[in-house]
Structures are given as structure tokens and as C-alpha cells.
PDB file of C-alpha atoms in Angstrom:
ATOM      1  CA  UNK A 191       0.243   0.017  -0.079  1.00 69.00           C
ATOM      2  CA  UNK A 192       3.008   2.412   0.843  1.00 78.00           C
ATOM      3  CA  UNK A 193       4.188   2.089  -2.951  1.00 79.00           C
ATOM      4  CA  UNK A 194       0.604   2.845  -4.604  1.00 80.00           C
ATOM      5  CA  UNK A 195       0.240   5.831  -2.416  1.00 84.00           C
ATOM      6  CA  UNK A 196       3.710   7.187  -3.121  1.00 83.00           C
ATOM      7  CA  UNK A 197       3.085   7.037  -6.545  1.00 79.00           C
ATOM      8  CA  UNK A 198      -0.259   8.611  -6.093  1.00 83.00           C
ATOM      9  CA  UNK A 199       1.320  11.279  -4.751  1.00 85.00           C
ATOM     10  CA  UNK A 200       3.770  12.349  -7.131  1.00 84.00           C
ATOM     11  CA  UNK A 201       1.163  13.341  -9.267  1.00 84.00           C
ATOM     12  CA  UNK A 202      -0.176  16.519 -10.410  1.00 84.00           C
ATOM     13  CA  UNK A 203      -3.660  15.313  -9.529  1.00 85.00           C
ATOM     14  CA  UNK A 204      -2.758  14.019  -6.040  1.00 87.00           C
ATOM     15  CA  UNK A 205      -0.181  17.256  -5.062  1.00 85.00           C
ATOM     16  CA  UNK A 206      -0.513  18.159  -1.661  1.00 89.00           C
ATOM     17  CA  UNK A 207      -3.025  15.330  -0.365  1.00 92.00           C
ATOM     18  CA  UNK A 208      -2.603  13.762   2.621  1.00 91.00           C
ATOM     19  CA  UNK A 209      -1.421  10.129   2.972  1.00 91.00           C
ATOM     20  CA  UNK A 210      -4.669   9.070   5.024  1.00 93.00           C
ATOM     21  CA  UNK A 211      -6.731  10.527   1.962  1.00 94.00           C
ATOM     22  CA  UNK A 212      -4.699   8.465  -0.401  1.00 92.00           C
ATOM     23  CA  UNK A 213      -5.227   5.090   1.686  1.00 91.00           C
ATOM     24  CA  UNK A 214      -9.155   6.063   2.539  1.00 93.00           C
ATOM     25  CA  UNK A 215      -9.422   6.452  -1.896  1.00 89.00           C
ATOM     26  CA  UNK A 216      -7.468   3.345  -2.751  1.00 87.00           C
ATOM     27  CA  UNK A 217      -9.744   1.522  -0.056  1.00 87.00           C
ATOM     28  CA  UNK A 218     -12.459   1.400  -2.683  1.00 86.00           C
ATOM     29  CA  UNK A 219     -10.042   1.292  -5.588  1.00 90.00           C
ATOM     30  CA  UNK A 220     -10.495  -1.888  -7.631  1.00 92.00           C
ATOM     31  CA  UNK A 221      -6.685  -2.304  -9.980  1.00 93.00           C
ATOM     32  CA  UNK A 222      -8.215  -3.063 -13.691  1.00 96.00           C
ATOM     33  CA  UNK A 223      -5.703  -5.880 -15.087  1.00 98.00           C
ATOM     34  CA  UNK A 224      -5.345  -5.368 -19.411  1.00 98.00           C
ATOM     35  CA  UNK A 225      -3.364  -7.246 -21.287  1.00 98.00           C
ATOM     36  CA  UNK A 226      -1.005  -5.871 -24.726  1.00 98.00           C
ATOM     37  CA  UNK A 227      -2.778  -4.608 -27.131  1.00 97.00           C
ATOM     38  CA  UNK A 228      -6.604  -4.701 -25.371  1.00 98.00           C
ATOM     39  CA  UNK A 229      -8.516  -1.208 -24.344  1.00 98.00           C
ATOM     40  CA  UNK A 230      -9.526   0.624 -21.339  1.00 98.00           C
ATOM     41  CA  UNK A 231     -11.486   2.001 -23.406  1.00 97.00           C
ATOM     42  CA  UNK A 232     -12.919   3.537 -26.903  1.00 96.00           C
ATOM     43  CA  UNK A 233     -13.644   7.331 -28.458  1.00 95.00           C
ATOM     44  CA  UNK A 234     -17.033   7.881 -27.568  1.00 95.00           C
ATOM     45  CA  UNK A 235     -17.294   5.249 -24.878  1.00 95.00           C
ATOM     46  CA  UNK A 236     -19.259   6.104 -21.466  1.00 93.00           C
ATOM     47  CA  UNK A 237     -16.796   6.969 -19.317  1.00 92.00           C
ATOM     48  CA  UNK A 238     -17.334   5.749 -15.326  1.00 90.00           C
ATOM     49  CA  UNK A 239     -14.103   5.701 -13.955  1.00 93.00           C
ATOM     50  CA  UNK A 240     -10.352   7.251 -14.540  1.00 92.00           C
ATOM     51  CA  UNK A 241      -7.740   5.410 -14.386  1.00 94.00           C
ATOM     52  CA  UNK A 242      -3.375   5.691 -12.593  1.00 89.00           C
ATOM     53  CA  UNK A 243      -1.335   3.746 -14.775  1.00 92.00           C
ATOM     54  CA  UNK A 244       0.660   1.641 -11.602  1.00 91.00           C
ATOM     55  CA  UNK A 245       2.313  -0.733 -14.536  1.00 94.00           C
ATOM     56  CA  UNK A 246       3.273  -0.483 -18.124  1.00 97.00           C
ATOM     57  CA  UNK A 247       2.620   1.454 -20.582  1.00 98.00           C
ATOM     58  CA  UNK A 248      -0.286   3.145 -23.041  1.00 98.00           C
ATOM     59  CA  UNK A 249      -1.318   4.804 -25.735  1.00 97.00           C
ATOM     60  CA  UNK A 250      -3.764   7.189 -26.398  1.00 94.00           C
ATOM     61  CA  UNK A 251      -5.443   8.548 -29.573  1.00 94.00           C
ATOM     62  CA  UNK A 252      -7.928   9.731 -32.037  1.00 92.00           C
ATOM     63  CA  UNK A 253      -9.898   8.501 -34.518  1.00 90.00           C
ATOM     64  CA  UNK A 254     -10.099  11.092 -37.768  1.00 86.00           C
ATOM     65  CA  UNK A 255     -10.574   9.955 -41.233  1.00 87.00           C
ATOM     66  CA  UNK A 256     -10.360   6.508 -40.221  1.00 86.00           C
ATOM     67  CA  UNK A 257      -7.275   6.287 -38.875  1.00 87.00           C
ATOM     68  CA  UNK A 258      -6.171   5.909 -35.289  1.00 88.00           C
ATOM     69  CA  UNK A 259      -3.573   8.683 -34.983  1.00 88.00           C
ATOM     70  CA  UNK A 260      -1.300   9.021 -31.647  1.00 90.00           C
ATOM     71  CA  UNK A 261      -2.150  11.273 -29.418  1.00 88.00           C
ATOM     72  CA  UNK A 262       0.804  11.040 -25.938  1.00 89.00           C
ATOM     73  CA  UNK A 263       1.856   7.836 -25.004  1.00 94.00           C
ATOM     74  CA  UNK A 264       1.633   7.785 -20.735  1.00 94.00           C
ATOM     75  CA  UNK A 265       3.824   5.116 -18.384  1.00 94.00           C
ATOM     76  CA  UNK A 266       3.122   4.252 -14.134  1.00 91.00           C
ATOM     77  CA  UNK A 267       2.298   7.252 -12.176  1.00 85.00           C
ATOM     78  CA  UNK A 268       0.102   8.909 -15.441  1.00 88.00           C
ATOM     79  CA  UNK A 269      -3.646   9.170 -15.141  1.00 88.00           C
ATOM     80  CA  UNK A 270      -6.067   9.120 -17.966  1.00 93.00           C
ATOM     81  CA  UNK A 271      -9.894   9.397 -17.751  1.00 93.00           C
ATOM     82  CA  UNK A 272     -10.308  11.981 -15.180  1.00 89.00           C
ATOM     83  CA  UNK A 273     -12.339  14.820 -17.321  1.00 87.00           C
ATOM     84  CA  UNK A 274     -15.205  11.118 -16.863  1.00 83.00           C
ATOM     85  CA  UNK A 275     -14.441  12.641 -13.063  1.00 82.00           C
ATOM     86  CA  UNK A 276     -16.409  16.325 -14.351  1.00 83.00           C
ATOM     87  CA  UNK A 277     -17.996  15.655 -17.346  1.00 84.00           C
ATOM     88  CA  UNK A 278     -21.279  13.242 -18.580  1.00 79.00           C
ATOM     89  CA  UNK A 279     -19.969  13.659 -22.096  1.00 90.00           C
ATOM     90  CA  UNK A 280     -18.730  10.421 -24.437  1.00 94.00           C
ATOM     91  CA  UNK A 281     -14.884   9.444 -23.890  1.00 95.00           C
ATOM     92  CA  UNK A 282     -12.448  11.619 -26.208  1.00 92.00           C
ATOM     93  CA  UNK A 283      -9.729   9.454 -27.087  1.00 94.00           C
ATOM     94  CA  UNK A 284      -8.977   6.042 -27.396  1.00 96.00           C
ATOM     95  CA  UNK A 285      -6.802   4.230 -24.687  1.00 97.00           C
ATOM     96  CA  UNK A 286      -4.398   0.810 -25.494  1.00 98.00           C
ATOM     97  CA  UNK A 287      -2.276  -1.165 -23.317  1.00 98.00           C
ATOM     98  CA  UNK A 288       1.182  -1.098 -25.268  1.00 98.00           C
ATOM     99  CA  UNK A 289       2.230  -3.960 -22.468  1.00 97.00           C
ATOM    100  CA  UNK A 290       0.707  -5.493 -19.849  1.00 98.00           C
ATOM    101  CA  UNK A 291      -0.292  -3.605 -17.578  1.00 98.00           C
ATOM    102  CA  UNK A 292      -1.860  -2.782 -13.998  1.00 96.00           C
ATOM    103  CA  UNK A 293      -4.106   0.405 -13.436  1.00 95.00           C
ATOM    104  CA  UNK A 294      -5.612   1.645  -9.826  1.00 92.00           C
ATOM    105  CA  UNK A 295      -9.663   2.877 -11.081  1.00 94.00           C
ATOM    106  CA  UNK A 296     -11.274   5.762  -9.615  1.00 91.00           C
ATOM    107  CA  UNK A 297     -14.570   7.038 -10.028  1.00 91.00           C
ATOM    108  CA  UNK A 298     -17.110   9.680  -8.884  1.00 88.00           C
ATOM    109  CA  UNK A 299     -18.753   7.170  -6.316  1.00 91.00           C
ATOM    110  CA  UNK A 300     -14.909   6.903  -4.636  1.00 90.00           C
ATOM    111  CA  UNK A 301     -14.345  10.915  -5.090  1.00 90.00           C
ATOM    112  CA  UNK A 302     -18.123  11.435  -3.887  1.00 92.00           C
ATOM    113  CA  UNK A 303     -16.816   8.846  -0.343  1.00 93.00           C
ATOM    114  CA  UNK A 304     -14.190  11.270  -0.079  1.00 94.00           C
ATOM    115  CA  UNK A 305     -16.723  14.356  -0.219  1.00 95.00           C
ATOM    116  CA  UNK A 306     -18.239  12.987   2.653  1.00 95.00           C
ATOM    117  CA  UNK A 307     -15.867  12.604   4.609  1.00 94.00           C
ATOM    118  CA  UNK A 308     -12.765  15.394   3.702  1.00 95.00           C
ATOM    119  CA  UNK A 309     -14.187  18.099   1.793  1.00 96.00           C
ATOM    120  CA  UNK A 310     -11.128  20.068   2.169  1.00 95.00           C
ATOM    121  CA  UNK A 311      -8.743  17.097   0.596  1.00 95.00           C
ATOM    122  CA  UNK A 312     -12.232  16.640  -2.073  1.00 94.00           C
ATOM    123  CA  UNK A 313     -12.411  20.278  -3.114  1.00 94.00           C
ATOM    124  CA  UNK A 314      -7.639  19.809  -3.042  1.00 94.00           C
ATOM    125  CA  UNK A 315      -8.427  17.289  -5.819  1.00 92.00           C
ATOM    126  CA  UNK A 316     -10.702  18.391  -7.867  1.00 90.00           C
ATOM    127  CA  UNK A 317      -9.150  22.154  -8.542  1.00 92.00           C
ATOM    128  CA  UNK A 318      -5.519  19.610  -8.826  1.00 90.00           C
ATOM    129  CA  UNK A 319      -7.817  17.916 -12.403  1.00 88.00           C
ATOM    130  CA  UNK A 320      -9.290  20.879 -13.330  1.00 88.00           C
ATOM    131  CA  UNK A 321      -5.368  22.657 -13.414  1.00 89.00           C
ATOM    132  CA  UNK A 322      -4.554  19.678 -14.954  1.00 85.00           C
ATOM    133  CA  UNK A 323      -7.063  19.524 -17.839  1.00 85.00           C
ATOM    134  CA  UNK A 324      -6.457  23.735 -18.204  1.00 89.00           C
ATOM    135  CA  UNK A 325      -2.337  22.796 -18.867  1.00 87.00           C
ATOM    136  CA  UNK A 326      -2.849  19.842 -21.345  1.00 81.00           C
ATOM    137  CA  UNK A 327      -5.315  23.236 -23.196  1.00 86.00           C
ATOM    138  CA  UNK A 328      -2.652  25.365 -22.986  1.00 90.00           C
ATOM    139  CA  UNK A 329      -0.334  23.023 -24.844  1.00 84.00           C
ATOM    140  CA  UNK A 330      -3.397  21.670 -27.032  1.00 81.00           C
ATOM    141  CA  UNK A 331      -3.747  25.789 -27.878  1.00 86.00           C
ATOM    142  CA  UNK A 332      -0.219  25.922 -28.709  1.00 85.00           C
ATOM    143  CA  UNK A 333       0.042  23.286 -31.195  1.00 79.00           C
ATOM    144  CA  UNK A 334      -3.548  24.466 -32.431  1.00 81.00           C
ATOM    145  CA  UNK A 335      -2.464  28.052 -32.697  1.00 85.00           C
ATOM    146  CA  UNK A 336       0.949  26.652 -34.826  1.00 82.00           C
ATOM    147  CA  UNK A 337      -1.042  24.456 -36.964  1.00 81.00           C
ATOM    148  CA  UNK A 338      -2.872  26.532 -38.081  1.00 82.00           C
ATOM    149  CA  UNK A 339      -0.147  29.227 -39.035  1.00 81.00           C
ATOM    150  CA  UNK A 340       1.447  26.826 -41.016  1.00 77.00           C
ATOM    151  CA  UNK A 341       4.319  25.669 -38.479  1.00 65.00           C
ATOM    152  CA  UNK A 342       4.878  21.864 -39.000  1.00 58.00           C
ATOM    153  CA  UNK A 343       4.269  20.516 -35.918  1.00 56.00           C
ATOM    154  CA  UNK A 344       5.837  17.283 -34.003  1.00 58.00           C
ATOM    155  CA  UNK A 345       3.510  15.001 -31.813  1.00 54.00           C
ATOM    156  CA  UNK A 346       4.467  15.845 -28.618  1.00 55.00           C
ATOM    157  CA  UNK A 347       5.711  12.701 -26.484  1.00 54.00           C
ATOM    158  CA  UNK A 348       3.605  13.832 -23.632  1.00 50.00           C
ATOM    159  CA  UNK A 349       0.888  16.160 -22.738  1.00 48.00           C
TER     160      UNK A 349
END
């Protein structure tokens, strides 16, 4: 459990969150195992949770004109699917396991339990999620601007 807590505390979404709070969240959070080549979810799926990648690597991609385009690659300690905790919109991308993976699954219900247990820590996690999404949006805005200006772009390894 200690290694999981340390892994999660290193993530921007869980920055400044106490070990007791992380342990509380993990108490009800299952670990999902996905084999190499299988999917955590597909673009347009109904969102149910976010994932914290404990082991393995994944590829995040989007479909465009019947082609799968790389958005980014993620590894242990990264999270994905966090928009599911803030909106009810379908998944915006597909996430495929590049190798056998294990990931902690966090749902809205997990966070609601935290809200009932410790509203301050809940609010901090919500703010951290918003900050991370804002950071990713700024990178995307910059890429879009550069593309509109005709600059040749390379896909960032990470957003």
C-alpha cells in the first residue's frame, strides 16, 4: 500500500493530498489489469472512471478519417480518463495497453465518499484535476495555433 500511496502522491492531480486521504480513496478502488493490445476504453465510450497507471505503458489516440492518430504515450504514475470525473460526455480518446498493464480505477463514487469524509481534500483534488486539464488545454491551444500558422508540428510525447 505504501508504494501505491507514494506513486499517487507524485501525480499532479493528487499533489498536496495526505497519505491518509490517498489510503481512504484506495480502500474502495479496484485494480484493473489490461493485457497488451487490449483497451482500457474507446473514444465515444460512456465514461465511468479515471485510471492511475501502476505498471505498463499505454497509447492515447483519436480516430480521424478512419485513421488512428497518436495523441500521447503514458507510463507508470500517469493518469487518464480524468474528464470522466468532471463531465458526463463520452470518452474523447481511445487508450490501448502497449504491454500488460495494471491501473487503479477511481470513480465518481470514490470521490463522493471522500467528499463525505473530508471535503477539504475532495476540493483540493477537484482543483488539481482542473489545473491538470487546464495545463493540457494550454498545450493543445499552442499546438493548434502553431498548426494554423502553418508550422510543421511533431506530436508531443506527453501533454
